[in-house]
Short mmCIF file of C-alpha atoms in Angstrom, two decimals:
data_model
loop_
_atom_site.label_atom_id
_atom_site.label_comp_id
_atom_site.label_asym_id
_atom_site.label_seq_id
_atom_site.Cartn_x
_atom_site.Cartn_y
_atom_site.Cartn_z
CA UNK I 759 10.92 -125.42 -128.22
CA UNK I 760 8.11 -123.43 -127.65
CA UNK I 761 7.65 -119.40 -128.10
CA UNK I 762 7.77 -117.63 -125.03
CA UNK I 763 6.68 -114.43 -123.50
CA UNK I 764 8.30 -112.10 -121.18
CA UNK I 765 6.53 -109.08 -119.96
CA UNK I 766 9.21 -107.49 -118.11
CA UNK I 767 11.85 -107.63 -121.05
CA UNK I 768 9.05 -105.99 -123.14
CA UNK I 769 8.62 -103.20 -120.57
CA UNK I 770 4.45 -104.20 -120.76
CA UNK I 771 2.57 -104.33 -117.48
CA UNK I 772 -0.91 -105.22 -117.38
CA UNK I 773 -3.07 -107.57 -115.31
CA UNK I 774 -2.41 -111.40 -115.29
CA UNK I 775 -5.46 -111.88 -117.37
CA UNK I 776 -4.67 -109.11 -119.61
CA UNK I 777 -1.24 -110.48 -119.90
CA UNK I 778 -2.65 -114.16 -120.53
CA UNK I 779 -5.05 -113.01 -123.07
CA UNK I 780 -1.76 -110.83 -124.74
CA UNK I 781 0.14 -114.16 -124.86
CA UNK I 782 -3.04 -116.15 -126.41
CA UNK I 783 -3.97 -113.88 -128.81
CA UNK I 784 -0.64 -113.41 -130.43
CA UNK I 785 0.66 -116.77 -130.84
CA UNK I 786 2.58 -117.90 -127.78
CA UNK I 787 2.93 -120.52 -125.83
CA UNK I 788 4.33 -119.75 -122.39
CA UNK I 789 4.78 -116.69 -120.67
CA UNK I 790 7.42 -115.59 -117.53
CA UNK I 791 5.69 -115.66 -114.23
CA UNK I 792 6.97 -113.32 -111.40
CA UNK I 793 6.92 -116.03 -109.09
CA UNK I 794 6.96 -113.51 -105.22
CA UNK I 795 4.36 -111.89 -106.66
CA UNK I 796 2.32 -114.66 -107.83
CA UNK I 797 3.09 -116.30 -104.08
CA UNK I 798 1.51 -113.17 -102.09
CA UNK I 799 -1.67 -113.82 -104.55
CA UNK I 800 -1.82 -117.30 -103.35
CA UNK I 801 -1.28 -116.19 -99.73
CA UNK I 802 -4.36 -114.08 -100.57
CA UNK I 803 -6.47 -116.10 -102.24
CA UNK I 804 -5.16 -119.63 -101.87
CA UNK I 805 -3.34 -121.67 -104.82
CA UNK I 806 -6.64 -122.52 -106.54
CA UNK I 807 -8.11 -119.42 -107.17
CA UNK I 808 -4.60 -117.70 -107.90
CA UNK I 809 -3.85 -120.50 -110.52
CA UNK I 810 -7.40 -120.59 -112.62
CA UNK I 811 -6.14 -118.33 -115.40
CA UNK I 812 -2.92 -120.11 -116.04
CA UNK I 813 -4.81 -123.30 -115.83
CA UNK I 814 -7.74 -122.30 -118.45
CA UNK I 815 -5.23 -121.00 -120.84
CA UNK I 816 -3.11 -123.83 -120.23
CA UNK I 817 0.34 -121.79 -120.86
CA UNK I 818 3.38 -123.07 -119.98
CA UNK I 819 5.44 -121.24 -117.66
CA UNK I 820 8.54 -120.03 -119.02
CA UNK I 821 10.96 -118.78 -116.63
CA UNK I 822 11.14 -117.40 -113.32
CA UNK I 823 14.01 -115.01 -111.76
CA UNK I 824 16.19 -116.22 -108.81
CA UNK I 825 14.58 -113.39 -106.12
CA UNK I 826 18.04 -112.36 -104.88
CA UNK I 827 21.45 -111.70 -106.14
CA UNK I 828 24.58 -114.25 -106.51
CA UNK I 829 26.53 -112.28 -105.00
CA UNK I 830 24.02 -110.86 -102.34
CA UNK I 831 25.86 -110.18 -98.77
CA UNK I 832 25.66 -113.02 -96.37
CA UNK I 833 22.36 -111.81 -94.29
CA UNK I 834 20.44 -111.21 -97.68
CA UNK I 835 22.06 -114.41 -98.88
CA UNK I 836 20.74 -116.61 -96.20
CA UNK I 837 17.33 -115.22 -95.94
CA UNK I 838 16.55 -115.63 -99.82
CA UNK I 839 18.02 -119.45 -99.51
CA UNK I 840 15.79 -120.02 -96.13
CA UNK I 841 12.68 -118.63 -98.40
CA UNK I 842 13.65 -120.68 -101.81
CA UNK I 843 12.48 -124.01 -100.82
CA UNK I 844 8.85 -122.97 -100.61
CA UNK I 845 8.71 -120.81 -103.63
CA UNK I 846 10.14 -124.07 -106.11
CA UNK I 847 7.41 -125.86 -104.46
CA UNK I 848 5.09 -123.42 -105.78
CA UNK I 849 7.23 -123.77 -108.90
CA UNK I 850 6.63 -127.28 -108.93
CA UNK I 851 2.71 -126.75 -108.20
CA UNK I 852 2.66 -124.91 -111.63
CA UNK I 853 4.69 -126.69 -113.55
CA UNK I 854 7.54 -123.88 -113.81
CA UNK I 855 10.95 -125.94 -114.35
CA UNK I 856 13.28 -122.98 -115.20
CA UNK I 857 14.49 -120.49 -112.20
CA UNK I 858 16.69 -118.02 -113.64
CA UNK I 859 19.96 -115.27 -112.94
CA UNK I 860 23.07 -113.79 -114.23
CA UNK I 861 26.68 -113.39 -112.67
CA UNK I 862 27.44 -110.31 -112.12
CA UNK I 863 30.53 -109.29 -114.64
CA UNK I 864 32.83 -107.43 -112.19
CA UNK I 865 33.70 -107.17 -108.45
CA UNK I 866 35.31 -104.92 -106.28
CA UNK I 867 35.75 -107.38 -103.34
CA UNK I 868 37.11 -110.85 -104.98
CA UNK I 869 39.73 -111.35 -107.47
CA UNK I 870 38.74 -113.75 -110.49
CA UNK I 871 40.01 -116.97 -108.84
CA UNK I 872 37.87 -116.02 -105.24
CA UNK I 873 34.72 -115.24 -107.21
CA UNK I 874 35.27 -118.04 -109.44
CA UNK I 875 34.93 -120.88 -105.84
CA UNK I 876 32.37 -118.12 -104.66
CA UNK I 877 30.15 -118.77 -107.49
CA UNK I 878 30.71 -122.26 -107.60
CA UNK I 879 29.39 -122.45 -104.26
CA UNK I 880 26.61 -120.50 -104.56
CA UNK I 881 25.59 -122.03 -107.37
CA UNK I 882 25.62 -125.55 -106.07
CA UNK I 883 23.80 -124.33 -102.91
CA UNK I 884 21.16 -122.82 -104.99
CA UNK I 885 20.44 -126.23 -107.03
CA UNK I 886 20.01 -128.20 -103.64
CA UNK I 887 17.15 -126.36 -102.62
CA UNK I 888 15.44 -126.65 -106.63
CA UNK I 889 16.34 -129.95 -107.58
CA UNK I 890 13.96 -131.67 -104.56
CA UNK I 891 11.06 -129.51 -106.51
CA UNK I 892 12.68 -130.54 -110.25
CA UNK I 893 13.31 -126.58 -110.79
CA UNK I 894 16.56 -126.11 -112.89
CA UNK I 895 18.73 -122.90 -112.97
CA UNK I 896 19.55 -121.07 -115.71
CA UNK I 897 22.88 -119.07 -115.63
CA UNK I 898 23.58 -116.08 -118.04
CA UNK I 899 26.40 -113.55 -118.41
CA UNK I 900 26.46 -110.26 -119.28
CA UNK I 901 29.27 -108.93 -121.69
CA UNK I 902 28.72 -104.89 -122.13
CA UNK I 903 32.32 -103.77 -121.39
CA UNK I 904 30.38 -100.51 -119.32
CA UNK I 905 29.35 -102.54 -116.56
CA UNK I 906 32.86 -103.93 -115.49
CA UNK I 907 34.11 -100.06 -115.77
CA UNK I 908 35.31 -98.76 -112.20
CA UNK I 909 35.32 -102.01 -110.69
CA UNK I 910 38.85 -103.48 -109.17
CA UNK I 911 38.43 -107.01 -110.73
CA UNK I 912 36.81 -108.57 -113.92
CA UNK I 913 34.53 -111.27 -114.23
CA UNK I 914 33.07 -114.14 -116.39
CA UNK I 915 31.40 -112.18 -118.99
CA UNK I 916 31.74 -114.25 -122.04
CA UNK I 917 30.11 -117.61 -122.69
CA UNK I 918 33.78 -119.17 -122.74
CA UNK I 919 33.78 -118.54 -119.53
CA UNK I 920 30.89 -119.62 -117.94
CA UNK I 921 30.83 -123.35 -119.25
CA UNK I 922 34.09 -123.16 -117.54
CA UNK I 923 32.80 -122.13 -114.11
CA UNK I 924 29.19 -124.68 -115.08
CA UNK I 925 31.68 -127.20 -115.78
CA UNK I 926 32.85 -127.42 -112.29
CA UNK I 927 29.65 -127.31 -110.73
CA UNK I 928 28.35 -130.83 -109.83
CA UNK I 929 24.76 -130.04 -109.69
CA UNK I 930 22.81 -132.01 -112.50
CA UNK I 931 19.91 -129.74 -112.75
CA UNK I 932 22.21 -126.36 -113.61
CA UNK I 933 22.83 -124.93 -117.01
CA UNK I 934 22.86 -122.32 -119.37
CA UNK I 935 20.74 -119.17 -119.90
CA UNK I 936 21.07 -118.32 -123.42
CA UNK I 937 20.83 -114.72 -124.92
CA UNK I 938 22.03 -114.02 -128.12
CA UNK I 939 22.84 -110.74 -128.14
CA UNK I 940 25.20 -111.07 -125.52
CA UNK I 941 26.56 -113.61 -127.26
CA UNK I 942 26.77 -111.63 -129.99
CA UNK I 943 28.20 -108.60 -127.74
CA UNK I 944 31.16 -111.90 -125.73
CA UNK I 945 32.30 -111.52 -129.61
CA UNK I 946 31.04 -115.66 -129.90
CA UNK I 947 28.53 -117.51 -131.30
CA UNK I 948 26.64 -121.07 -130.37
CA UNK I 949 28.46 -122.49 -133.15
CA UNK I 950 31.83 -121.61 -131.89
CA UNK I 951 31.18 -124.23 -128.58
CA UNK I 952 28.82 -126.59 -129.99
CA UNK I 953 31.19 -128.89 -129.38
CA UNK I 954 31.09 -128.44 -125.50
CA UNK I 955 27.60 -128.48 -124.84
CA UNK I 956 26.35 -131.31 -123.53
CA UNK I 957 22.55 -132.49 -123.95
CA UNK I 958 20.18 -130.74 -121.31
CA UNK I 959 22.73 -128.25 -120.77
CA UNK I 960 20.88 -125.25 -122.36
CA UNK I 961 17.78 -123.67 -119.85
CA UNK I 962 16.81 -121.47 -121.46
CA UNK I 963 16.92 -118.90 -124.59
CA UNK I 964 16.51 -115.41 -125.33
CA UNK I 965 16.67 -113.62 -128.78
CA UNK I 966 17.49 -110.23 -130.46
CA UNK I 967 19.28 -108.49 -133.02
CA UNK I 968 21.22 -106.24 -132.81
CA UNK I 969 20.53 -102.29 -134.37
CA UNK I 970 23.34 -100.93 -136.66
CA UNK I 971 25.87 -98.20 -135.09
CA UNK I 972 29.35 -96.97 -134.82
CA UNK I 973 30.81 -99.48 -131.57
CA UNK I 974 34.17 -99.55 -131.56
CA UNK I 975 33.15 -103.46 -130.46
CA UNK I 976 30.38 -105.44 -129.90
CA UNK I 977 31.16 -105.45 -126.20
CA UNK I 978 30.67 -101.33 -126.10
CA UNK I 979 26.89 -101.53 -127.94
CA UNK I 980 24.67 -100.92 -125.38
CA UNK I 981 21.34 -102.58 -124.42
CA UNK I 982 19.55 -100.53 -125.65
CA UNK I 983 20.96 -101.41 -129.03
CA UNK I 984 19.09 -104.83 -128.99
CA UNK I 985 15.79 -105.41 -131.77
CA UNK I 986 13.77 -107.44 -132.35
CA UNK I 987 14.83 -111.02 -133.72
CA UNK I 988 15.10 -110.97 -137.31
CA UNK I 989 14.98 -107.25 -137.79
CA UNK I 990 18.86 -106.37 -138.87
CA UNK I 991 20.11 -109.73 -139.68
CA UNK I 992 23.35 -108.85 -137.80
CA UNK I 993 22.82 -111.52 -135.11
CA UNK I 994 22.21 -114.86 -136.59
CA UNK I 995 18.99 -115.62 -134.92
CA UNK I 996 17.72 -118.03 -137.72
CA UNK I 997 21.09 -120.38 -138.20
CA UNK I 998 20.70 -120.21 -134.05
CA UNK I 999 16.76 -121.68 -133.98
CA UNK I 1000 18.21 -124.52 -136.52
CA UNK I 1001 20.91 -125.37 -134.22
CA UNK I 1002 19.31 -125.01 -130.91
CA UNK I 1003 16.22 -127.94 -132.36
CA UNK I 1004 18.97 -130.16 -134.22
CA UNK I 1005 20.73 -130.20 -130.32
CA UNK I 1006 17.28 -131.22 -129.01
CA UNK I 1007 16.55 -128.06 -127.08
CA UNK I 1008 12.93 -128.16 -126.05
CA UNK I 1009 12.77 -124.77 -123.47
CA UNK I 1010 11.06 -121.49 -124.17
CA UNK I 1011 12.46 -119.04 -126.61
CA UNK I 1012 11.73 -115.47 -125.79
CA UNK I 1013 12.10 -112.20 -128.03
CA UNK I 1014 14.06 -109.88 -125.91
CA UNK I 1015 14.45 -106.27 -127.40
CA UNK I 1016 14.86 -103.01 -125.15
CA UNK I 1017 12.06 -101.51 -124.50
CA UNK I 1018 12.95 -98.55 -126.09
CA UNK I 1019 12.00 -99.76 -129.52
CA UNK I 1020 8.31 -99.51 -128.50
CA UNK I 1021 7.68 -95.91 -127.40
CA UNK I 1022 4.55 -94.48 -128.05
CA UNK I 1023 3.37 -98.07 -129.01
CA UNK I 1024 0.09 -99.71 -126.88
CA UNK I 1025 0.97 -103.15 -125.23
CA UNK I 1026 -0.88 -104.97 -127.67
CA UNK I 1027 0.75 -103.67 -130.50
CA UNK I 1028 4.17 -104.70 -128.64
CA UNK I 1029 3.28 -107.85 -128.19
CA UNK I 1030 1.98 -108.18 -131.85
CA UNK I 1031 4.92 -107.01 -133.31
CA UNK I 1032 6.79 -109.62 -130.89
CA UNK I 1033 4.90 -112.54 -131.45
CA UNK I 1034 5.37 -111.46 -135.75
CA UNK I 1035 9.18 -111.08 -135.87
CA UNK I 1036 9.47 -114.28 -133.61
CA UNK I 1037 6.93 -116.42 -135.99
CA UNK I 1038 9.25 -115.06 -139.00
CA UNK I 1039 12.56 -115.92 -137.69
CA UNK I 1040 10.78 -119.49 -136.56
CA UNK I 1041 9.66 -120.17 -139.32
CA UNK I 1042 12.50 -119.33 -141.43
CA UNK I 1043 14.41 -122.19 -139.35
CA UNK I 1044 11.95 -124.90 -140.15
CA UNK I 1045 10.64 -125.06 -136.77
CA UNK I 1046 6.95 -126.20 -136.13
CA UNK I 1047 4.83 -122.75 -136.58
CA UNK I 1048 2.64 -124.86 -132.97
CA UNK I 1049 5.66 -124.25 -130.79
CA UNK I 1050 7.46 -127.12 -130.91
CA UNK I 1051 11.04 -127.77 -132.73
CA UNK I 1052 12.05 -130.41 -135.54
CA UNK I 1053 13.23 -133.26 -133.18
CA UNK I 1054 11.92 -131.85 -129.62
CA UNK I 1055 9.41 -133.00 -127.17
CA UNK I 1056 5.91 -131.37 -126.83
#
């Protein structure tokens, strides 16, 4: 495993050197890439020049997002497939293995089992055009009961669930995106389906806690609810670390808290504070404090 950092989940924007230098100085190891924006710069200034700062600070890249929806309409759906193929080359270029996206928890157009085969589908075409660049997909869910509200028909939004729909999906090179707060807000835990997880199967992993308050359930905290890893002790980020090396999980792991904890705060401080809480909780599960877990691959 190997500590990760994601601008855009911290709310920090900066240059890619200042971001690179960010990462560096506060003790991690990869960092997110916006992958269409990182394209137009090599459109610009061709892949060499684009790539130097990655390169000389020899960061792994953690994740990318899927550039378009699941459950985009057809004309948007096509044109972001006809464009894929050439940005997981690019992916491949860099050495980014992880595209990721979430399902969308609700529909007004598709009853479960119609969304359920449209997924399925969608998912499998997705894979064909990563695998031939050895990009994998990571799939998350998203369980806050407000965003199925006013829609005609529910959808996966527990991690239950989605192995389910995974499970039917033949493509070797698709799997999980992990976040443990919406774990935490499905009302589960990684513990609960250890048991079904097969090796390779998690992508990627994103942690939080989760801030004290009056939900009636978990599934009714909002986002902006989510802290930094380690700082309530409500979500089990620790025992989660432990399990995730003992399975042989060797992906980024990447502090995700709402922005909203860090108002009035400079980026550096943000990413300070990040890169302290994550080093706590790592090191509290015996991991390697260099980025790498008990058991796992460098």
């Amino acid at each position: 495993m190997f500590k990760n950092l994601s601008p855009k989940a911290l709310g920090v924007s900066a240059s890619q050197g200042e971001l690179i230098e960010l990462a560096l100085s506060f003790g991690f190891r990869g960092i997110d890439l916006d992958l269409v924006q990182f394209a137009e710069q090599v459109r610009d200034q061709g892949l060499p020049k684009a790539r130097r700062l990655l390169d000389s600070a020899k960061l792994r890249i953690g994740t990318f997002a899927l550039p378009f929806e699941l459950d985009a309409d057809d004309e948007a759906w096509k044109q972001g497939l006809d464009k894929l193929p050439e940005l997981a080359s690019l992916a491949h270029e860099l050495g980014a293995k992880r595209c990721q996206t979430t399902i969308a928890p609700a529909s007004d157009t598709r009853p479960y089992h119609q969304n359920f085969e449209f997924h399925r589908q969608r998912l499998t075409e997705v894979a064909g055009k990563l695998e031939p660049a050895g990009v994998h997909l990571a799939v998350g869910f998203e369980a806050w009961a407000h965003e199925r509200e006013g829609k005609a028909f529910e959808f996966i939004h527990d991690l239950d669930a989605l192995l389910v729909l995974l499970g039917t999906v033949t493509a070797r090179n698709v799997g999980l995106a992990i976040d443990l707060w919406q774990v935490w807000a499905a009302s589960s835990s990684l513990e609960a389906v250890r048991g079904r997880l097969k090796p390779g199967q998690i992508v990627t992993v994103a942690v939080a806690d989760v801030e004290p308050g009056d939900c009636a359930a978990p599934d009714e905290c909002p986002p902006t609810s989510r802290r930094l890893p380690g700082e309530t002790g409500i979500i089990q980020v620790t025992e989660a670390l432990a399990m995730l090396s003992s399975l042989g999980y060797d992906g980024p792991v990447t502090p995700c808290p709402d922005s909203s904890r860090f108002a009035g705060m400079r980026r550096d401080q943000i990413v300070k504070l990040c890169g302290q809480k994550l080093d706590e909780v790592w090191k509290a599960a015996g991991l390697k404090s260099a980025g790498a877990g008990i058991g796992a691959r460098r």
